[in-house]
Coordinates of C-alpha atoms in Angstrom, one line a residue:
M864 CA 0.3 -0.1 0.1
L865 CA 1.8 3.2 -1.3
S866 CA 1.6 6.5 1.3
D867 CA 0.5 9.4 0.4
H868 CA 4.2 10.7 0.4
Q869 CA 4.6 8.0 -2.1
I870 CA 1.8 8.8 -4.3
I871 CA 2.1 12.7 -4.2
V872 CA 5.3 12.1 -5.4
G873 CA 4.3 9.8 -7.6
I874 CA 2.0 12.5 -9.4
L875 CA 4.8 15.4 -9.0
A876 CA 7.6 12.6 -11.5
L877 CA 4.5 12.2 -13.3
F878 CA 4.4 15.8 -14.1
F879 CA 7.2 16.3 -14.1
G880 CA 7.9 13.6 -17.1
V881 CA 5.1 15.2 -19.0
L882 CA 6.1 18.6 -19.2
I883 CA 9.7 16.8 -20.6
W884 CA 7.6 14.9 -23.4
D885 CA 6.3 18.8 -24.5
R886 CA 3.5 17.1 -26.6
W887 CA 0.7 19.0 -24.4
R888 CA 0.9 22.8 -23.5
A889 CA 2.5 23.5 -20.0
S890 CA -0.8 25.2 -19.2
L891 CA -2.9 22.3 -19.1
V892 CA -0.3 20.1 -17.8
F893 CA 0.1 21.9 -14.7
I894 CA -4.1 22.2 -14.3
G895 CA -4.2 18.2 -15.2
T896 CA -1.8 18.4 -12.2
A897 CA -3.4 19.9 -9.5
V898 CA -7.5 18.7 -10.4
L899 CA -5.5 15.6 -9.9
Y900 CA -4.5 16.0 -7.1
I901 CA -8.2 17.7 -5.9
F902 CA -10.5 14.7 -6.7
L903 CA -7.4 12.5 -5.1
G904 CA -8.3 14.5 -1.2
Y905 CA -5.4 16.3 -1.0
S906 CA -6.7 19.9 -1.4
D907 CA -9.8 21.3 -2.8
F908 CA -11.4 24.0 -5.5
Q909 CA -11.6 26.5 -3.0
T910 CA -8.0 26.5 -2.5
F911 CA -7.5 27.2 -6.0
L912 CA -10.0 29.9 -6.4
S913 CA -7.9 31.3 -3.5
F914 CA -4.9 30.8 -5.9
L915 CA -6.7 32.1 -9.0
S916 CA -7.5 35.3 -6.8
N917 CA -4.1 35.8 -4.9
E918 CA -2.9 39.1 -4.7
Q919 CA 0.9 38.2 -6.6
L920 CA -1.3 35.9 -9.4
L921 CA -2.6 39.6 -9.8
T922 CA 0.2 41.9 -10.1
I923 CA 1.8 39.3 -12.3
L924 CA -1.0 39.6 -14.8
M925 CA -1.2 43.4 -14.6
L926 CA 2.5 43.9 -15.4
I927 CA 2.7 41.5 -18.2
I928 CA -0.5 44.0 -19.4
V929 CA 1.7 47.0 -18.1
A930 CA 5.2 45.5 -19.6
N931 CA 3.5 45.4 -23.0
L932 CA 1.7 48.7 -23.0
I933 CA 4.5 51.1 -22.1
K934 CA 6.3 48.8 -24.4
D935 CA 4.2 49.7 -27.3
N936 CA 4.1 52.9 -26.2
I937 CA 7.8 53.7 -25.9
Q938 CA 9.3 53.3 -28.9
L939 CA 12.2 51.0 -27.8
D940 CA 13.9 51.1 -31.5
R941 CA 14.0 54.8 -31.9
L942 CA 15.9 54.6 -28.3
F943 CA 18.3 52.0 -29.0
G944 CA 19.2 53.6 -32.2
R945 CA 20.7 56.9 -30.1
L946 CA 21.6 54.6 -27.7
L947 CA 24.1 53.3 -31.2
G948 CA 24.8 55.7 -33.1
K949 CA 25.2 56.2 -36.8
E950 CA 27.6 54.0 -37.4
P951 CA 29.0 51.5 -34.3
S952 CA 31.7 49.5 -35.0
P953 CA 30.3 45.7 -34.0
G954 CA 31.7 45.3 -30.9
T955 CA 30.4 48.6 -29.2
F956 CA 27.5 47.6 -31.6
L957 CA 27.6 44.9 -29.0
F958 CA 27.5 46.8 -26.1
R959 CA 25.6 48.8 -26.3
M960 CA 22.9 46.6 -26.7
T961 CA 23.4 44.0 -24.8
T962 CA 23.7 47.1 -21.6
G963 CA 20.6 48.7 -23.6
V964 CA 18.4 45.1 -23.4
S965 CA 19.8 44.3 -19.8
L966 CA 18.5 47.5 -18.3
F967 CA 15.3 48.0 -19.8
S968 CA 14.8 43.9 -19.0
S969 CA 15.4 44.7 -15.5
I970 CA 12.4 46.7 -15.6
L971 CA 9.7 45.6 -18.5
N972 CA 8.9 42.0 -19.2
N973 CA 11.6 41.5 -21.7
T974 CA 10.1 39.0 -24.1
P975 CA 8.1 41.8 -26.4
I976 CA 11.6 43.2 -26.1
V977 CA 13.2 41.0 -27.5
A978 CA 10.3 40.6 -29.4
L979 CA 10.9 44.4 -30.3
L980 CA 14.7 44.1 -31.5
I981 CA 14.9 41.0 -33.4
P982 CA 14.6 42.9 -37.0
Y983 CA 16.4 46.3 -35.7
V984 CA 19.5 43.9 -34.4
Q985 CA 19.3 42.0 -37.6
E986 CA 19.4 45.3 -39.8
W987 CA 22.4 47.0 -37.6
S988 CA 24.1 43.3 -38.2
R989 CA 23.6 43.8 -42.2
K990 CA 24.3 46.8 -42.6
M991 CA 27.5 46.1 -40.3
E992 CA 27.5 43.5 -42.8
I993 CA 27.3 40.1 -39.8
S994 CA 25.4 37.5 -39.8
P995 CA 23.0 38.3 -37.4
S996 CA 24.0 34.9 -35.7
K997 CA 26.7 36.5 -34.2
T998 CA 24.5 39.1 -32.3
L999 CA 20.7 37.6 -31.7
I1000 CA 21.9 35.2 -29.2
P1001 CA 24.0 38.2 -27.3
L1002 CA 20.4 39.9 -27.5
S1003 CA 18.4 37.2 -26.0
Y1004 CA 21.6 36.9 -23.4
A1005 CA 20.9 40.4 -22.1
A1006 CA 17.3 40.4 -21.5
I1007 CA 17.3 37.2 -19.8
T1008 CA 20.7 38.2 -17.2
G1009 CA 19.3 42.2 -17.2
G1010 CA 15.9 40.9 -16.2
T1011 CA 17.4 39.7 -12.6
L1012 CA 18.1 42.6 -11.4
T1013 CA 15.2 44.2 -9.9
V1014 CA 11.9 42.0 -8.4
I1015 CA 10.3 43.3 -11.5
G1016 CA 12.3 41.9 -14.1
T1017 CA 11.6 38.4 -14.9
S1018 CA 9.0 35.8 -14.4
T1019 CA 11.3 34.1 -12.5
N1020 CA 11.2 36.3 -9.5
L1021 CA 7.7 37.4 -9.1
V1022 CA 6.3 34.1 -8.9
L1023 CA 8.9 33.2 -6.1
N1024 CA 7.4 35.5 -4.4
G1025 CA 4.3 34.9 -4.9
M1026 CA 5.4 31.5 -3.4
L1027 CA 7.2 32.5 -0.3
S1028 CA 3.9 34.9 0.3
N1029 CA 1.6 32.2 0.2
S1030 CA 3.3 30.0 2.9
E1031 CA 4.2 33.9 5.1
L1032 CA 7.3 34.0 4.3
A1033 CA 9.2 37.3 3.8
E1034 CA 9.8 38.6 -0.2
L1035 CA 12.9 39.4 -1.6
S1036 CA 13.6 42.4 -2.7
T1037 CA 15.3 44.5 -4.9
F1038 CA 17.7 45.4 -2.8
H1039 CA 18.1 41.4 -3.1
Y1040 CA 18.8 41.1 -6.4
L1041 CA 20.3 44.5 -7.4
I1042 CA 23.8 43.2 -6.3
P1043 CA 24.1 39.1 -7.5
G1044 CA 22.2 40.6 -10.8
A1045 CA 24.7 43.5 -11.0
M1046 CA 27.5 41.4 -11.2
V1047 CA 26.0 38.7 -13.8
T1048 CA 24.4 41.1 -16.1
F1049 CA 27.9 43.0 -16.3
G1050 CA 29.8 40.5 -16.4
G1051 CA 27.5 38.6 -19.3
I1052 CA 28.3 42.3 -20.9
L1053 CA 31.6 41.8 -21.1
F1054 CA 31.8 38.2 -21.9
L1055 CA 29.5 38.6 -24.9
T1056 CA 31.2 41.8 -25.8
F1057 CA 34.5 39.5 -26.6
F1058 CA 33.5 36.2 -26.4
S1059 CA 30.7 36.2 -28.8
G1060 CA 32.0 36.8 -31.8
Q1061 CA 34.0 33.5 -31.6
L1062 CA 31.6 31.0 -31.0
L1063 CA 29.0 32.6 -32.5
P1064 CA 28.2 30.3 -36.6
D1065 CA 27.9 32.6 -39.0
R1066 CA 24.8 31.9 -41.1
I1067 CA 22.9 33.0 -43.8
S1068 CA 19.7 34.4 -42.1
L1069 CA 16.1 33.0 -42.9
M1070 CA 14.3 35.8 -45.2
Q1071 CA 18.5 36.1 -47.1
T1072 CA 17.1 32.6 -47.8
I1073 CA 13.7 33.2 -48.7
K1074 CA 16.0 36.1 -51.2
N1075 CA 18.9 33.4 -52.5
N1076 CA 15.9 30.5 -53.2
P1077 CA 12.5 32.1 -54.0
K1078 CA 11.7 28.6 -56.0
E1079 CA 11.7 27.0 -52.4
F1080 CA 9.4 29.4 -51.5
I1081 CA 7.2 31.6 -54.3
L1082 CA 5.7 29.3 -56.6
E1083 CA 5.6 31.8 -60.9
T1084 CA 2.8 30.4 -63.5
K1085 CA 1.9 32.3 -66.7
I1086 CA -1.1 32.8 -68.1
P1087 CA -0.9 31.8 -71.7
T1088 CA -2.1 33.8 -75.5
L1089 CA -4.9 31.7 -75.5
S1090 CA -6.1 31.3 -72.0
D1091 CA -9.8 31.7 -70.9
L1092 CA -8.8 33.8 -68.1
V1093 CA -7.1 36.9 -70.5
G1094 CA -10.2 39.3 -69.8
H1095 CA -11.1 38.3 -66.3
T1096 CA -10.7 40.1 -63.5
I1097 CA -8.8 38.3 -60.3
Q1098 CA -12.4 37.1 -58.3
D1099 CA -13.6 36.2 -61.5
A1100 CA -11.0 34.0 -62.4
G1101 CA -11.4 32.5 -58.6
L1102 CA -8.0 33.5 -57.7
R1103 CA -9.0 35.5 -55.0
N1104 CA -10.1 33.4 -51.8
L1105 CA -6.8 30.0 -52.6
Q1106 CA -6.6 27.4 -50.0
G1107 CA -3.2 27.4 -48.6
G1108 CA -1.7 30.8 -50.4
F1109 CA -3.0 34.0 -52.5
L1110 CA -1.8 36.2 -55.4
T1111 CA 1.2 38.1 -54.4
E1112 CA 2.7 40.2 -57.3
I1113 CA 1.0 40.5 -61.5
I1114 CA 4.5 40.3 -64.4
R1115 CA 3.9 42.8 -66.9
G1116 CA 6.4 43.0 -69.2
T1117 CA 8.6 45.8 -67.6
E1118 CA 6.0 46.5 -64.6
V1119 CA 5.3 44.7 -61.0
I1120 CA 1.7 45.2 -59.7
T1121 CA 1.6 44.6 -56.0
P1122 CA -0.8 44.6 -53.9
V1123 CA -3.0 42.3 -56.8
S1124 CA -6.4 44.2 -57.3
P1125 CA -9.0 42.0 -57.1
R1126 CA -10.5 44.0 -60.2
E1127 CA -6.8 43.7 -61.9
V1128 CA -7.9 42.8 -65.5
L1129 CA -5.5 39.8 -66.8
Q1130 CA -3.4 39.7 -69.3
A1131 CA -1.7 37.7 -71.7
N1132 CA 1.9 36.6 -71.0
D1133 CA 1.4 37.7 -67.5
R1134 CA 3.4 36.0 -65.3
L1135 CA 1.6 35.6 -61.3
L1136 CA 3.5 35.0 -57.9
F1137 CA 1.8 32.8 -55.3
A1138 CA 3.2 32.2 -51.9
G1139 CA 1.7 29.8 -49.9
D1140 CA 2.5 25.7 -49.5
T1141 CA 4.0 25.8 -52.8
V1142 CA 3.1 21.9 -52.6
Q1143 CA -1.1 22.4 -52.9
L1144 CA -0.3 25.9 -55.2
L1145 CA 1.5 23.4 -57.5
E1146 CA -1.0 20.7 -57.3
L1147 CA -4.0 23.2 -57.9
I1148 CA -1.9 25.2 -60.8
E1149 CA -1.7 21.8 -62.5
S1150 CA -5.1 20.8 -62.1
R1151 CA -5.9 24.1 -64.4
E1152 CA -5.2 24.7 -67.9
D1153 CA -5.3 28.0 -68.1
M1154 CA -2.8 28.6 -66.7
I1155 CA 1.5 27.4 -66.6
L1156 CA 4.5 26.7 -65.7
P1157 CA 7.1 28.2 -67.2
K1158 CA 9.8 27.7 -68.3
D1159 CA 11.8 31.1 -66.8
S1160 CA 11.8 32.5 -63.8
K1161 CA 11.4 36.5 -63.1
F1162 CA 10.6 36.5 -59.6
N1163 CA 10.4 39.8 -58.1
L1164 CA 11.2 39.9 -54.8
G1165 CA 12.2 44.0 -54.1
K1166 CA 10.9 46.3 -51.9
N1167 CA 7.2 46.2 -52.4
Q1168 CA 6.7 41.9 -51.2
Q1169 CA 4.8 41.3 -48.6
I1170 CA 7.0 38.8 -46.3
Q1171 CA 6.9 38.8 -42.5
E1172 CA 8.0 37.6 -40.3
V1173 CA 6.1 36.3 -37.1
I1174 CA 6.8 34.3 -33.5
I1175 CA 4.2 31.9 -31.9
P1176 CA 4.2 33.1 -28.3
F1177 CA 3.5 30.5 -25.4
N1178 CA 0.1 31.2 -24.6
S1179 CA -0.9 31.6 -28.7
N1180 CA -4.5 29.8 -28.8
L1181 CA -3.0 28.3 -32.2
I1182 CA 0.2 26.1 -29.9
G1183 CA -1.5 22.5 -30.8
K1184 CA -3.2 23.1 -34.1
K1185 CA -2.7 21.8 -37.5
V1186 CA -2.1 24.9 -39.9
K1187 CA -5.1 23.9 -42.2
E1188 CA -7.4 23.3 -39.1
S1189 CA -6.5 27.4 -38.1
N1190 CA -8.1 29.3 -40.5
F1191 CA -4.9 31.2 -40.6
R1192 CA -5.5 32.3 -44.0
E1193 CA -8.9 34.1 -43.6
T1194 CA -8.3 34.9 -39.9
Y1195 CA -4.8 36.9 -40.5
D1196 CA -4.8 38.1 -44.5
A1197 CA -1.7 35.4 -44.8
A1198 CA 0.1 32.6 -46.0
I1199 CA 2.0 30.6 -44.3
I1200 CA 5.2 30.0 -46.9
G1201 CA 7.6 28.1 -44.4
I1202 CA 7.8 27.3 -40.6
H1203 CA 10.8 27.1 -38.8
R1204 CA 11.6 25.4 -35.7
N1205 CA 15.1 25.6 -33.6
G1206 CA 16.1 27.2 -36.7
E1207 CA 14.8 24.3 -38.9
T1208 CA 12.5 24.0 -41.9
L1209 CA 10.7 21.6 -41.1
S1210 CA 9.9 18.9 -44.2
G1211 CA 6.1 18.3 -45.8
K1212 CA 3.4 19.6 -46.4
I1213 CA 2.3 22.9 -44.8
G1214 CA -1.5 22.6 -44.2
D1215 CA -0.2 19.2 -42.1
Q1216 CA 1.9 20.8 -39.9
V1217 CA 1.2 21.8 -36.0
F1218 CA 2.0 25.0 -34.4
Q1219 CA 4.5 24.3 -31.5
P1220 CA 5.9 27.6 -29.4
G1221 CA 8.4 28.9 -30.7
D1222 CA 7.5 28.8 -34.4
F1223 CA 9.2 31.3 -36.9
L1224 CA 6.2 32.3 -39.7
L1225 CA 7.4 33.2 -43.1
L1226 CA 4.3 34.7 -44.0
T1227 CA 3.0 36.7 -47.3
T1228 CA 0.2 39.0 -46.9
G1229 CA -2.6 41.7 -47.4
E1230 CA -3.7 44.6 -46.9
G1231 CA -5.4 42.9 -44.0
F1232 CA -2.8 42.1 -42.2
R1233 CA -1.0 44.5 -39.7
Q1234 CA -4.5 45.8 -39.2
R1235 CA -5.8 41.9 -38.1
L1236 CA -2.6 41.5 -36.1
N1237 CA -3.1 44.5 -34.0
T1238 CA -5.8 43.3 -32.0
D1239 CA -4.3 39.5 -32.1
R1240 CA -2.2 37.8 -29.1
N1241 CA -1.5 34.5 -30.8
L1242 CA 1.5 35.8 -33.0
Y1243 CA 4.7 38.3 -32.1
F1244 CA 4.6 40.1 -35.5
I1245 CA 8.7 40.7 -36.4
S1246 CA 9.2 43.0 -39.2
T1247 CA 12.2 45.2 -40.0
H1248 CA 10.8 47.8 -41.6
R1249 CA 7.3 49.8 -39.4
N1250 CA 5.7 52.3 -41.3
R1251 CA 4.8 54.5 -39.0
K1252 CA 1.3 56.5 -39.6
T1253 CA 1.5 60.3 -38.7
E1254 CA -0.2 60.6 -35.3
E1255 CA -1.4 64.4 -34.6
A1256 CA 1.2 65.9 -31.6
P1257 CA -0.1 65.2 -28.1
S1258 CA -1.6 67.1 -25.4
L1259 CA 0.7 68.3 -22.7
F1260 CA -1.6 66.2 -20.5
Q1261 CA -0.9 63.1 -22.3
K1262 CA 2.9 63.6 -21.9
L1263 CA 2.6 63.6 -18.5
Y1264 CA 2.2 59.3 -18.6
L1265 CA 5.9 58.8 -18.8
P1266 CA 7.2 61.2 -15.9
V1267 CA 3.6 59.6 -14.1
I1268 CA 5.4 55.9 -15.1
L1269 CA 8.9 55.9 -14.3
G1270 CA 8.2 57.6 -10.6
V1271 CA 6.4 54.7 -9.7
L1272 CA 8.2 52.9 -11.8
L1273 CA 11.0 53.7 -9.1
L1274 CA 8.6 54.0 -6.1
A1275 CA 7.9 49.8 -6.2
L1276 CA 11.6 49.2 -7.7
F1277 CA 13.0 49.9 -4.7
G1278 CA 9.9 49.4 -2.2
V1279 CA 8.5 52.2 -1.2
L1280 CA 5.3 51.4 -3.2
P1281 CA 3.5 48.1 -3.3
L1282 CA 3.5 46.2 -6.7
L1283 CA -0.2 45.6 -7.2
P1284 CA -1.2 50.0 -6.3
A1285 CA 2.2 50.4 -8.2
V1286 CA 0.7 48.5 -11.5
S1287 CA -2.4 49.5 -11.5
L1288 CA -1.6 53.5 -11.0
I1289 CA 0.0 52.5 -13.9
L1290 CA -2.5 51.2 -16.0
F1291 CA -4.6 54.1 -14.6
T1292 CA -2.4 56.5 -16.0
L1293 CA -2.0 54.8 -19.6
I1294 CA -5.7 54.4 -19.5
A1295 CA -6.0 58.2 -18.8
T1296 CA -4.0 59.3 -20.6
G1297 CA -5.6 57.5 -23.9
R1298 CA -2.5 55.3 -24.1
A1299 CA -4.1 52.4 -23.7
S1300 CA -7.7 51.0 -24.4
L1301 CA -10.0 47.5 -23.9
D1302 CA -8.5 46.0 -26.6
Q1303 CA -4.9 46.3 -26.2
I1304 CA -5.1 45.1 -22.5
K1305 CA -7.4 42.0 -23.5
K1306 CA -4.7 41.2 -26.0
N1307 CA -1.6 41.3 -23.9
L1308 CA -4.3 39.1 -20.7
N1309 CA -2.5 36.4 -20.1
L1310 CA -4.7 33.7 -19.1
D1311 CA -1.6 31.1 -19.2
I1312 CA 0.5 32.4 -17.3
A1313 CA -2.3 32.6 -15.4
A1314 CA -3.6 29.0 -15.3
I1315 CA 0.4 28.1 -14.8
I1316 CA 0.8 30.3 -11.6
A1317 CA -2.2 29.3 -9.8
S1318 CA -1.9 25.0 -10.1
A1319 CA 1.7 25.7 -9.6
F1320 CA 0.2 27.6 -5.8
L1321 CA -1.4 25.0 -5.1
I1322 CA 1.0 21.5 -5.8
G1323 CA 3.7 24.1 -3.7
D1324 CA 1.1 24.0 -1.2
V1325 CA 0.2 20.1 -1.3
L1326 CA 3.5 19.4 -1.1
I1327 CA 4.8 21.7 1.9
Q1328 CA 1.1 20.8 4.1
S1329 CA 0.8 17.1 3.4
G1330 CA 5.0 17.4 4.5
T1331 CA 5.5 15.7 1.2
T1332 CA 8.7 18.5 1.3
N1333 CA 10.2 17.3 4.9
W1334 CA 9.7 13.4 3.7
I1335 CA 11.9 14.1 0.4
A1336 CA 14.3 16.0 2.1
E1337 CA 15.0 13.9 4.6
S1338 CA 15.1 11.0 2.3
L1339 CA 16.3 12.3 -1.2
L1340 CA 18.3 15.6 -0.4
F1341 CA 19.8 14.1 3.1
P1342 CA 22.9 15.0 2.5
L1343 CA 23.1 18.1 1.6
Q1344 CA 21.0 18.7 5.2
D1345 CA 24.8 18.1 6.8
M1346 CA 26.2 21.2 4.5
P1347 CA 27.0 24.7 5.2
L1348 CA 23.8 27.2 3.6
I1349 CA 26.4 27.5 1.0
G1350 CA 27.1 24.6 -0.3
V1351 CA 23.2 24.3 0.2
S1352 CA 22.5 26.9 -1.6
L1353 CA 24.9 26.5 -4.9
C1354 CA 23.5 22.9 -4.8
V1355 CA 20.0 24.4 -5.0
F1356 CA 21.4 26.7 -7.7
L1357 CA 22.6 23.9 -10.3
L1358 CA 19.4 22.4 -9.7
A1359 CA 16.9 25.7 -10.6
M1360 CA 20.1 25.1 -13.6
A1361 CA 19.2 22.0 -15.1
I1362 CA 15.6 22.0 -14.7
T1363 CA 15.5 25.5 -15.9
N1364 CA 16.8 24.3 -19.1
L1365 CA 14.8 21.3 -19.6
L1366 CA 11.6 23.3 -18.8
T1367 CA 10.9 26.7 -18.6
N1368 CA 11.8 29.4 -15.7
V1369 CA 8.5 29.2 -14.3
A1370 CA 8.4 25.6 -13.7
A1371 CA 12.5 25.2 -12.2
V1372 CA 11.0 27.7 -8.9
S1373 CA 6.9 25.6 -9.1
I1374 CA 8.4 21.8 -8.9
L1375 CA 11.8 23.1 -6.2
F1376 CA 10.2 25.8 -3.9
P1377 CA 8.6 23.8 -1.6
I1378 CA 12.0 20.9 -2.0
V1379 CA 14.3 24.0 -1.2
Y1380 CA 11.2 25.5 1.5
S1381 CA 12.1 22.5 3.4
L1382 CA 15.5 23.1 3.1
T1383 CA 15.4 26.6 4.1
L1384 CA 14.4 25.3 7.8
S1385 CA 17.7 23.9 9.1
F1386 CA 19.0 27.7 8.5
P1387 CA 18.2 31.0 10.9
E1388 CA 15.8 32.6 9.3
D1389 CA 17.4 35.9 8.7
S1390 CA 20.1 34.3 6.3
S1391 CA 17.7 31.9 4.9
F1392 CA 16.8 34.2 2.0
V1393 CA 19.7 33.3 0.3
I1394 CA 18.6 30.2 -0.8
F1395 CA 15.3 31.0 -2.2
L1396 CA 18.1 33.7 -3.8
S1397 CA 20.0 30.8 -5.2
L1398 CA 16.8 29.2 -6.5
A1399 CA 15.9 32.5 -8.3
F1400 CA 19.1 33.5 -10.3
G1401 CA 19.7 29.2 -11.1
A1402 CA 16.2 29.4 -12.3
S1403 CA 16.7 32.2 -14.4
A1404 CA 20.1 30.4 -16.4
S1405 CA 18.1 29.6 -19.5
F1406 CA 21.4 29.9 -21.8
L1407 CA 22.3 25.8 -22.4
T1408 CA 19.0 25.0 -25.0
P1409 CA 16.7 27.0 -27.4
Y1410 CA 13.4 26.2 -25.5
G1411 CA 14.3 26.6 -21.5
Y1412 CA 13.0 30.7 -21.9
Q1413 CA 10.6 32.0 -24.8
T1414 CA 12.9 34.7 -26.2
N1415 CA 15.6 32.0 -26.7
L1416 CA 12.8 30.2 -28.9
M1417 CA 12.1 33.6 -30.3
I1418 CA 16.1 34.5 -31.8
S1419 CA 16.4 30.9 -32.7
A1420 CA 14.6 30.4 -35.8
A1421 CA 15.5 34.0 -36.8
G1422 CA 19.3 33.7 -36.2
A1423 CA 18.7 30.3 -38.5
Y1424 CA 20.5 28.7 -34.8
R1425 CA 20.6 24.9 -34.0
M1426 CA 21.0 23.3 -30.6
K1427 CA 24.5 22.5 -31.2
D1428 CA 24.8 26.9 -30.8
F1429 CA 23.5 27.5 -27.3
L1430 CA 24.9 24.6 -26.3
K1431 CA 29.0 25.8 -27.3
I1432 CA 28.5 29.8 -26.5
G1433 CA 25.8 28.6 -23.0
V1434 CA 28.0 26.2 -21.8
F1435 CA 30.9 29.3 -21.5
Y1436 CA 28.1 31.8 -20.3
S1437 CA 26.6 29.5 -18.0
G1438 CA 30.0 28.5 -15.6
L1439 CA 31.1 32.7 -15.7
Y1440 CA 27.5 33.1 -14.9
F1441 CA 27.3 30.1 -11.9
A1442 CA 31.5 32.1 -10.9
L1443 CA 30.1 35.4 -10.2
F1444 CA 27.2 34.8 -8.2
A1445 CA 29.1 31.9 -6.1
I1446 CA 31.9 34.6 -5.4
Y1447 CA 28.6 36.7 -4.5
L1448 CA 27.8 34.1 -1.7
F1449 CA 31.1 33.4 -0.9
L1450 CA 31.0 37.6 -0.2
T1451 CA 27.6 37.5 1.8
V1452 CA 27.4 33.9 3.5

């Protein structure tokens, strides 16, 4: 007969295995585990509902919303343009870029920062005639490391504080994070500036791949002289709403027509360029007698070609759906040219591919794409060229939002103002000054992270209240109990670092917190904070794999990286990160 401790640990092991298996969304795995504990009587729905309304959870959700709204209003790319100067050398560019990203990531959610700056960094790389694969991993690493500077810089620190609060322990503040965060951040900036160029590959970007090999992504057809399509409009010819793609441009002699109006009249010898699922489009073209495949190609992938890059975030509703079942073409007025996962192009028909977090999509888009994406949270848009509409000059009242936000952020960072009231005040300021709308707030509401955090709270509560954490500490982690404080802290750091690279930072904190909590009971309360700090910094050390942290997934395909690229630079960067944090521990304990 199994004991309660064995059953609870068995479910936890199953939970861990399913997360590694990576076939279901993380939020479903967390919720499923919480429901199973409730079903077996180890908790109840009232407890789960109390965690859903937890102040820390509400704070995290509102911080994510506010960070995205601030990002939309501040125009970080212009600020980085001023920071970097006109023509920096590669070394100067890396130093300024990683410094700026680290500082911004300390007060804003690093995921939207990286999403916004990927095209900007790509463009600077091309100007300096170096491959974007030399600069995009430094962008992600700087964002991750910079997030360790403050309590609000990363979801790792926020989730940990929520668990400390639920356990009625003292929360960690920005003062706890600032010194070790500054050490690992400054050390990381210097490492990336001087050594990343030697450790990172020199690869062609995905957009350049399209330009170099257009036949892999674009299908060209020709209207023969005697075709029945001559004299008919695009709409009448049945070329407006095609399954799997659409018509991007018409080449008529020396004239290039793009975008193509549904009222455009076809002429003999017109060359039509289609984009999307080329296998499916080819089958369609070959089944018709009114179009032919030309013997020679005249691809024109110039400035007017509407090829866009987007990334599927962790909380996207597209995850788990097949492309052909997602209604993607009609929803976004866009056709998928290619899907890249971990820097590799997926084989087979695009329509049969199943969306996964971090997938990098290459799209050819219609006129309605950007407008539809503005209110959608299922894709992160990446664009090298932004066409900013001319806006009316803001009023004095509207200009007040930025100093108010900066002042409130500083008060919150140093503990003068509690986080939830501070974030609420920032959100109210954005709404009152016309910088945020209800649609934007709904778009940035991350229900996945809410489900994960509430479930993590319940799982941790079950482990602690049942005494299972003490049982684990006594049976599996017995050797640690005889170690000094610094030894336990370093072991916790390494264990958290291993889990975060296999799973995610939130999963690492959620799984290890109950066990770490039990370990801290052996030490004085005023010194046990370093163990929790080790958990936070270890769980943020997502440098060895592309799937340990969302920003790594985002730059993985954009830089055409492979797993070995992360391992090659990640081993050295992780080693430096660990060494600097260990120095902090030796100086503190």
